[in-house]
Amino acid sequence: MESNSEPFGRIEIQYTVGNTLLLPGRGQLEFDGIPEEFTNATRASFEVVDGEGWGWTTSAEVFVAWRYNDNQVLAARLTYWGPEEGLDEQVERFHTILEPALAQIPELASTTSTRVVVPSPTPEAEDTASSTDD
């Protein structure tokens, strides 16, 4: 998602199976490696969803990583383009809007088809499509 107004830039969410996070803009990272990679990471908790999480910031980004109890992980990033002194407030607001999404994303992902089957054309359909009568 992208916002047209300051101070927000972009919210990105990656949801995957396993223990490896796909951190938006950063690449892959094992969930358990977060505190070593990001020394300012602190434990995050959300009342509406079971699992464990981390939250941290970089110069203009707010990250949340969440590991669900069923071997699924989620990484979310808010790119923040406002003044540095407002970053703590944006962290709190990001967590507030992210919390209900954390509870809904696994259900939405499990009911959304990611596989599309396209039947091959029958010989009759191919003949019609390549006909020069038109």
JSON list of C-alpha atoms in Angstrom, two decimals:
[
{"chain": "A", "resi": 1, "resn": "MET", "atom": "CA", "xyz": [0.00, 0.00, 0.00]},
{"chain": "A", "resi": 2, "resn": "GLU", "atom": "CA", "xyz": [1.15, 3.51, -0.61]},
{"chain": "A", "resi": 3, "resn": "SER", "atom": "CA", "xyz": [-0.14, 6.66, 1.01]},
{"chain": "A", "resi": 4, "resn": "ASN", "atom": "CA", "xyz": [-0.45, 9.99, -0.79]},
{"chain": "A", "resi": 5, "resn": "SER", "atom": "CA", "xyz": [-0.01, 12.03, 2.37]},
{"chain": "A", "resi": 6, "resn": "GLU", "atom": "CA", "xyz": [2.88, 12.89, 4.63]},
{"chain": "A", "resi": 7, "resn": "PRO", "atom": "CA", "xyz": [4.38, 11.54, 6.79]},
{"chain": "A", "resi": 8, "resn": "PHE", "atom": "CA", "xyz": [3.62, 8.02, 5.58]},
{"chain": "A", "resi": 9, "resn": "GLY", "atom": "CA", "xyz": [5.34, 6.41, 2.66]},
{"chain": "A", "resi": 10, "resn": "ARG", "atom": "CA", "xyz": [4.49, 2.77, 2.32]},
{"chain": "A", "resi": 11, "resn": "ILE", "atom": "CA", "xyz": [3.21, -0.18, 4.31]},
{"chain": "A", "resi": 12, "resn": "GLU", "atom": "CA", "xyz": [4.48, -3.58, 3.17]},
{"chain": "A", "resi": 13, "resn": "ILE", "atom": "CA", "xyz": [3.53, -6.99, 4.57]},
{"chain": "A", "resi": 14, "resn": "GLN", "atom": "CA", "xyz": [5.09, -10.38, 3.79]},
{"chain": "A", "resi": 15, "resn": "TYR", "atom": "CA", "xyz": [3.44, -13.57, 5.11]},
{"chain": "A", "resi": 16, "resn": "THR", "atom": "CA", "xyz": [5.15, -16.94, 4.62]},
{"chain": "A", "resi": 17, "resn": "VAL", "atom": "CA", "xyz": [5.34, -20.50, 5.86]},
{"chain": "A", "resi": 18, "resn": "GLY", "atom": "CA", "xyz": [8.31, -21.47, 7.98]},
{"chain": "A", "resi": 19, "resn": "ASN", "atom": "CA", "xyz": [10.76, -19.59, 10.17]},
{"chain": "A", "resi": 20, "resn": "THR", "atom": "CA", "xyz": [12.39, -17.42, 7.50]},
{"chain": "A", "resi": 21, "resn": "LEU", "atom": "CA", "xyz": [11.11, -13.87, 7.22]},
{"chain": "A", "resi": 22, "resn": "LEU", "atom": "CA", "xyz": [11.10, -11.98, 3.96]},
{"chain": "A", "resi": 23, "resn": "LEU", "atom": "CA", "xyz": [11.80, -8.54, 5.35]},
{"chain": "A", "resi": 24, "resn": "PRO", "atom": "CA", "xyz": [10.50, -5.91, 2.95]},
{"chain": "A", "resi": 25, "resn": "GLY", "atom": "CA", "xyz": [13.45, -4.00, 1.57]},
{"chain": "A", "resi": 26, "resn": "ARG", "atom": "CA", "xyz": [15.96, -6.12, 3.52]},
{"chain": "A", "resi": 27, "resn": "GLY", "atom": "CA", "xyz": [15.84, -9.73, 2.30]},
{"chain": "A", "resi": 28, "resn": "GLN", "atom": "CA", "xyz": [15.65, -12.98, 4.24]},
{"chain": "A", "resi": 29, "resn": "LEU", "atom": "CA", "xyz": [16.25, -13.38, 7.98]},
{"chain": "A", "resi": 30, "resn": "GLU", "atom": "CA", "xyz": [15.57, -16.21, 10.40]},
{"chain": "A", "resi": 31, "resn": "PHE", "atom": "CA", "xyz": [13.01, -15.13, 13.01]},
{"chain": "A", "resi": 32, "resn": "ASP", "atom": "CA", "xyz": [15.28, -16.16, 15.89]},
{"chain": "A", "resi": 33, "resn": "GLY", "atom": "CA", "xyz": [18.11, -14.03, 14.44]},
{"chain": "A", "resi": 34, "resn": "ILE", "atom": "CA", "xyz": [16.24, -10.74, 14.77]},
{"chain": "A", "resi": 35, "resn": "PRO", "atom": "CA", "xyz": [17.79, -9.57, 18.08]},
{"chain": "A", "resi": 36, "resn": "GLU", "atom": "CA", "xyz": [21.31, -10.19, 16.76]},
{"chain": "A", "resi": 37, "resn": "GLU", "atom": "CA", "xyz": [20.65, -8.44, 13.45]},
{"chain": "A", "resi": 38, "resn": "PHE", "atom": "CA", "xyz": [18.70, -5.52, 14.95]},
{"chain": "A", "resi": 39, "resn": "THR", "atom": "CA", "xyz": [20.08, -4.71, 18.38]},
{"chain": "A", "resi": 40, "resn": "ASN", "atom": "CA", "xyz": [17.27, -2.25, 19.12]},
{"chain": "A", "resi": 41, "resn": "ALA", "atom": "CA", "xyz": [14.58, -4.93, 18.60]},
{"chain": "A", "resi": 42, "resn": "THR", "atom": "CA", "xyz": [12.20, -5.36, 21.51]},
{"chain": "A", "resi": 43, "resn": "ARG", "atom": "CA", "xyz": [9.58, -8.00, 22.17]},
{"chain": "A", "resi": 44, "resn": "ALA", "atom": "CA", "xyz": [6.19, -7.11, 20.70]},
{"chain": "A", "resi": 45, "resn": "SER", "atom": "CA", "xyz": [2.89, -8.49, 21.88]},
{"chain": "A", "resi": 46, "resn": "PHE", "atom": "CA", "xyz": [-0.60, -8.24, 20.49]},
{"chain": "A", "resi": 47, "resn": "GLU", "atom": "CA", "xyz": [-3.61, -9.35, 22.52]},
{"chain": "A", "resi": 48, "resn": "VAL", "atom": "CA", "xyz": [-5.73, -10.59, 19.63]},
{"chain": "A", "resi": 49, "resn": "VAL", "atom": "CA", "xyz": [-3.29, -13.12, 18.16]},
{"chain": "A", "resi": 50, "resn": "ASP", "atom": "CA", "xyz": [-1.24, -16.01, 19.55]},
{"chain": "A", "resi": 51, "resn": "GLY", "atom": "CA", "xyz": [2.45, -16.18, 18.82]},
{"chain": "A", "resi": 52, "resn": "GLU", "atom": "CA", "xyz": [5.52, -14.07, 19.47]},
{"chain": "A", "resi": 53, "resn": "GLY", "atom": "CA", "xyz": [6.93, -10.96, 17.91]},
{"chain": "A", "resi": 54, "resn": "TRP", "atom": "CA", "xyz": [9.63, -8.36, 17.61]},
{"chain": "A", "resi": 55, "resn": "GLY", "atom": "CA", "xyz": [9.48, -4.68, 16.79]},
{"chain": "A", "resi": 56, "resn": "TRP", "atom": "CA", "xyz": [12.29, -2.31, 15.84]},
{"chain": "A", "resi": 57, "resn": "THR", "atom": "CA", "xyz": [13.06, 0.82, 13.91]},
{"chain": "A", "resi": 58, "resn": "THR", "atom": "CA", "xyz": [15.75, 1.97, 11.56]},
{"chain": "A", "resi": 59, "resn": "SER", "atom": "CA", "xyz": [16.30, 5.57, 10.51]},
{"chain": "A", "resi": 60, "resn": "ALA", "atom": "CA", "xyz": [12.94, 5.93, 8.75]},
{"chain": "A", "resi": 61, "resn": "GLU", "atom": "CA", "xyz": [11.34, 2.49, 9.02]},
{"chain": "A", "resi": 62, "resn": "VAL", "atom": "CA", "xyz": [9.19, 0.71, 11.56]},
{"chain": "A", "resi": 63, "resn": "PHE", "atom": "CA", "xyz": [9.32, -3.11, 11.46]},
{"chain": "A", "resi": 64, "resn": "VAL", "atom": "CA", "xyz": [7.20, -5.78, 13.11]},
{"chain": "A", "resi": 65, "resn": "ALA", "atom": "CA", "xyz": [7.96, -9.49, 12.79]},
{"chain": "A", "resi": 66, "resn": "TRP", "atom": "CA", "xyz": [5.47, -12.05, 14.06]},
{"chain": "A", "resi": 67, "resn": "ARG", "atom": "CA", "xyz": [5.70, -15.81, 14.39]},
{"chain": "A", "resi": 68, "resn": "TYR", "atom": "CA", "xyz": [2.35, -17.54, 14.67]},
{"chain": "A", "resi": 69, "resn": "ASN", "atom": "CA", "xyz": [1.96, -20.76, 16.67]},
{"chain": "A", "resi": 70, "resn": "ASP", "atom": "CA", "xyz": [1.36, -22.76, 13.47]},
{"chain": "A", "resi": 71, "resn": "ASN", "atom": "CA", "xyz": [4.73, -22.27, 11.72]},
{"chain": "A", "resi": 72, "resn": "GLN", "atom": "CA", "xyz": [3.82, -19.11, 9.80]},
{"chain": "A", "resi": 73, "resn": "VAL", "atom": "CA", "xyz": [5.74, -15.82, 9.95]},
{"chain": "A", "resi": 74, "resn": "LEU", "atom": "CA", "xyz": [4.85, -12.27, 9.00]},
{"chain": "A", "resi": 75, "resn": "ALA", "atom": "CA", "xyz": [7.03, -9.22, 8.47]},
{"chain": "A", "resi": 76, "resn": "ALA", "atom": "CA", "xyz": [5.58, -5.73, 8.19]},
{"chain": "A", "resi": 77, "resn": "ARG", "atom": "CA", "xyz": [7.34, -2.47, 7.41]},
{"chain": "A", "resi": 78, "resn": "LEU", "atom": "CA", "xyz": [6.14, 1.10, 7.58]},
{"chain": "A", "resi": 79, "resn": "THR", "atom": "CA", "xyz": [8.35, 3.56, 5.76]},
{"chain": "A", "resi": 80, "resn": "TYR", "atom": "CA", "xyz": [8.05, 6.82, 7.66]},
{"chain": "A", "resi": 81, "resn": "TRP", "atom": "CA", "xyz": [8.90, 10.12, 5.97]},
{"chain": "A", "resi": 82, "resn": "GLY", "atom": "CA", "xyz": [8.16, 12.43, 8.86]},
{"chain": "A", "resi": 83, "resn": "PRO", "atom": "CA", "xyz": [10.45, 14.10, 11.40]},
{"chain": "A", "resi": 84, "resn": "GLU", "atom": "CA", "xyz": [12.59, 11.77, 13.56]},
{"chain": "A", "resi": 85, "resn": "GLU", "atom": "CA", "xyz": [11.04, 13.10, 16.76]},
{"chain": "A", "resi": 86, "resn": "GLY", "atom": "CA", "xyz": [7.68, 11.69, 15.63]},
{"chain": "A", "resi": 87, "resn": "LEU", "atom": "CA", "xyz": [8.94, 8.14, 15.05]},
{"chain": "A", "resi": 88, "resn": "ASP", "atom": "CA", "xyz": [7.96, 6.76, 18.48]},
{"chain": "A", "resi": 89, "resn": "GLU", "atom": "CA", "xyz": [4.39, 7.96, 17.98]},
{"chain": "A", "resi": 90, "resn": "GLN", "atom": "CA", "xyz": [4.29, 6.34, 14.54]},
{"chain": "A", "resi": 91, "resn": "VAL", "atom": "CA", "xyz": [5.52, 3.04, 16.03]},
{"chain": "A", "resi": 92, "resn": "GLU", "atom": "CA", "xyz": [2.59, 3.07, 18.45]},
{"chain": "A", "resi": 93, "resn": "ARG", "atom": "CA", "xyz": [0.11, 3.94, 15.72]},
{"chain": "A", "resi": 94, "resn": "PHE", "atom": "CA", "xyz": [1.52, 1.28, 13.37]},
{"chain": "A", "resi": 95, "resn": "HIS", "atom": "CA", "xyz": [1.15, -1.38, 16.05]},
{"chain": "A", "resi": 96, "resn": "THR", "atom": "CA", "xyz": [-2.44, -0.25, 16.66]},
{"chain": "A", "resi": 97, "resn": "ILE", "atom": "CA", "xyz": [-3.47, -0.63, 13.01]},
{"chain": "A", "resi": 98, "resn": "LEU", "atom": "CA", "xyz": [-1.41, -3.79, 12.51]},
{"chain": "A", "resi": 99, "resn": "GLU", "atom": "CA", "xyz": [-2.92, -5.73, 15.43]},
{"chain": "A", "resi": 100, "resn": "PRO", "atom": "CA", "xyz": [-6.29, -6.60, 13.84]},
{"chain": "A", "resi": 101, "resn": "ALA", "atom": "CA", "xyz": [-4.55, -7.44, 10.55]},
{"chain": "A", "resi": 102, "resn": "LEU", "atom": "CA", "xyz": [-2.25, -9.91, 12.34]},
{"chain": "A", "resi": 103, "resn": "ALA", "atom": "CA", "xyz": [-5.32, -11.85, 13.45]},
{"chain": "A", "resi": 104, "resn": "GLN", "atom": "CA", "xyz": [-6.98, -11.80, 10.01]},
{"chain": "A", "resi": 105, "resn": "ILE", "atom": "CA", "xyz": [-4.10, -12.43, 7.60]},
{"chain": "A", "resi": 106, "resn": "PRO", "atom": "CA", "xyz": [-3.69, -16.19, 8.24]},
{"chain": "A", "resi": 107, "resn": "GLU", "atom": "CA", "xyz": [-7.40, -16.79, 7.64]},
{"chain": "A", "resi": 108, "resn": "LEU", "atom": "CA", "xyz": [-7.44, -14.65, 4.51]},
{"chain": "A", "resi": 109, "resn": "ALA", "atom": "CA", "xyz": [-4.31, -16.35, 3.18]},
{"chain": "A", "resi": 110, "resn": "SER", "atom": "CA", "xyz": [-5.75, -19.82, 3.75]},
{"chain": "A", "resi": 111, "resn": "THR", "atom": "CA", "xyz": [-8.91, -19.02, 1.80]},
{"chain": "A", "resi": 112, "resn": "THR", "atom": "CA", "xyz": [-7.27, -17.14, -1.06]},
{"chain": "A", "resi": 113, "resn": "SER", "atom": "CA", "xyz": [-6.27, -19.26, -4.00]},
{"chain": "A", "resi": 114, "resn": "THR", "atom": "CA", "xyz": [-2.72, -18.73, -5.14]},
{"chain": "A", "resi": 115, "resn": "ARG", "atom": "CA", "xyz": [-2.92, -21.32, -7.88]},
{"chain": "A", "resi": 116, "resn": "VAL", "atom": "CA", "xyz": [-4.73, -20.73, -11.14]},
{"chain": "A", "resi": 117, "resn": "VAL", "atom": "CA", "xyz": [-5.52, -23.54, -13.59]},
{"chain": "A", "resi": 118, "resn": "VAL", "atom": "CA", "xyz": [-5.87, -22.54, -17.21]},
{"chain": "A", "resi": 119, "resn": "PRO", "atom": "CA", "xyz": [-7.15, -25.30, -19.47]},
{"chain": "A", "resi": 120, "resn": "SER", "atom": "CA", "xyz": [-5.33, -25.89, -22.70]},
{"chain": "A", "resi": 121, "resn": "PRO", "atom": "CA", "xyz": [-7.37, -25.12, -25.82]},
{"chain": "A", "resi": 122, "resn": "THR", "atom": "CA", "xyz": [-9.11, -27.95, -27.60]},
{"chain": "A", "resi": 123, "resn": "PRO", "atom": "CA", "xyz": [-8.09, -28.64, -31.21]},
{"chain": "A", "resi": 124, "resn": "GLU", "atom": "CA", "xyz": [-11.47, -27.25, -32.34]},
{"chain": "A", "resi": 125, "resn": "ALA", "atom": "CA", "xyz": [-10.89, -23.99, -30.46]},
{"chain": "A", "resi": 126, "resn": "GLU", "atom": "CA", "xyz": [-7.41, -23.69, -31.97]},
{"chain": "A", "resi": 127, "resn": "ASP", "atom": "CA", "xyz": [-8.81, -24.12, -35.49]},
{"chain": "A", "resi": 128, "resn": "THR", "atom": "CA", "xyz": [-11.40, -21.40, -34.84]},
{"chain": "A", "resi": 129, "resn": "ALA", "atom": "CA", "xyz": [-8.81, -19.06, -33.37]},
{"chain": "A", "resi": 130, "resn": "SER", "atom": "CA", "xyz": [-6.46, -19.47, -36.34]},
{"chain": "A", "resi": 131, "resn": "SER", "atom": "CA", "xyz": [-9.14, -19.30, -39.00]},
{"chain": "A", "resi": 132, "resn": "THR", "atom": "CA", "xyz": [-8.59, -16.70, -41.74]},
{"chain": "A", "resi": 133, "resn": "ASP", "atom": "CA", "xyz": [-12.30, -16.47, -42.55]},
{"chain": "A", "resi": 134, "resn": "ASP", "atom": "CA", "xyz": [-12.69, -13.24, -40.54]}
]
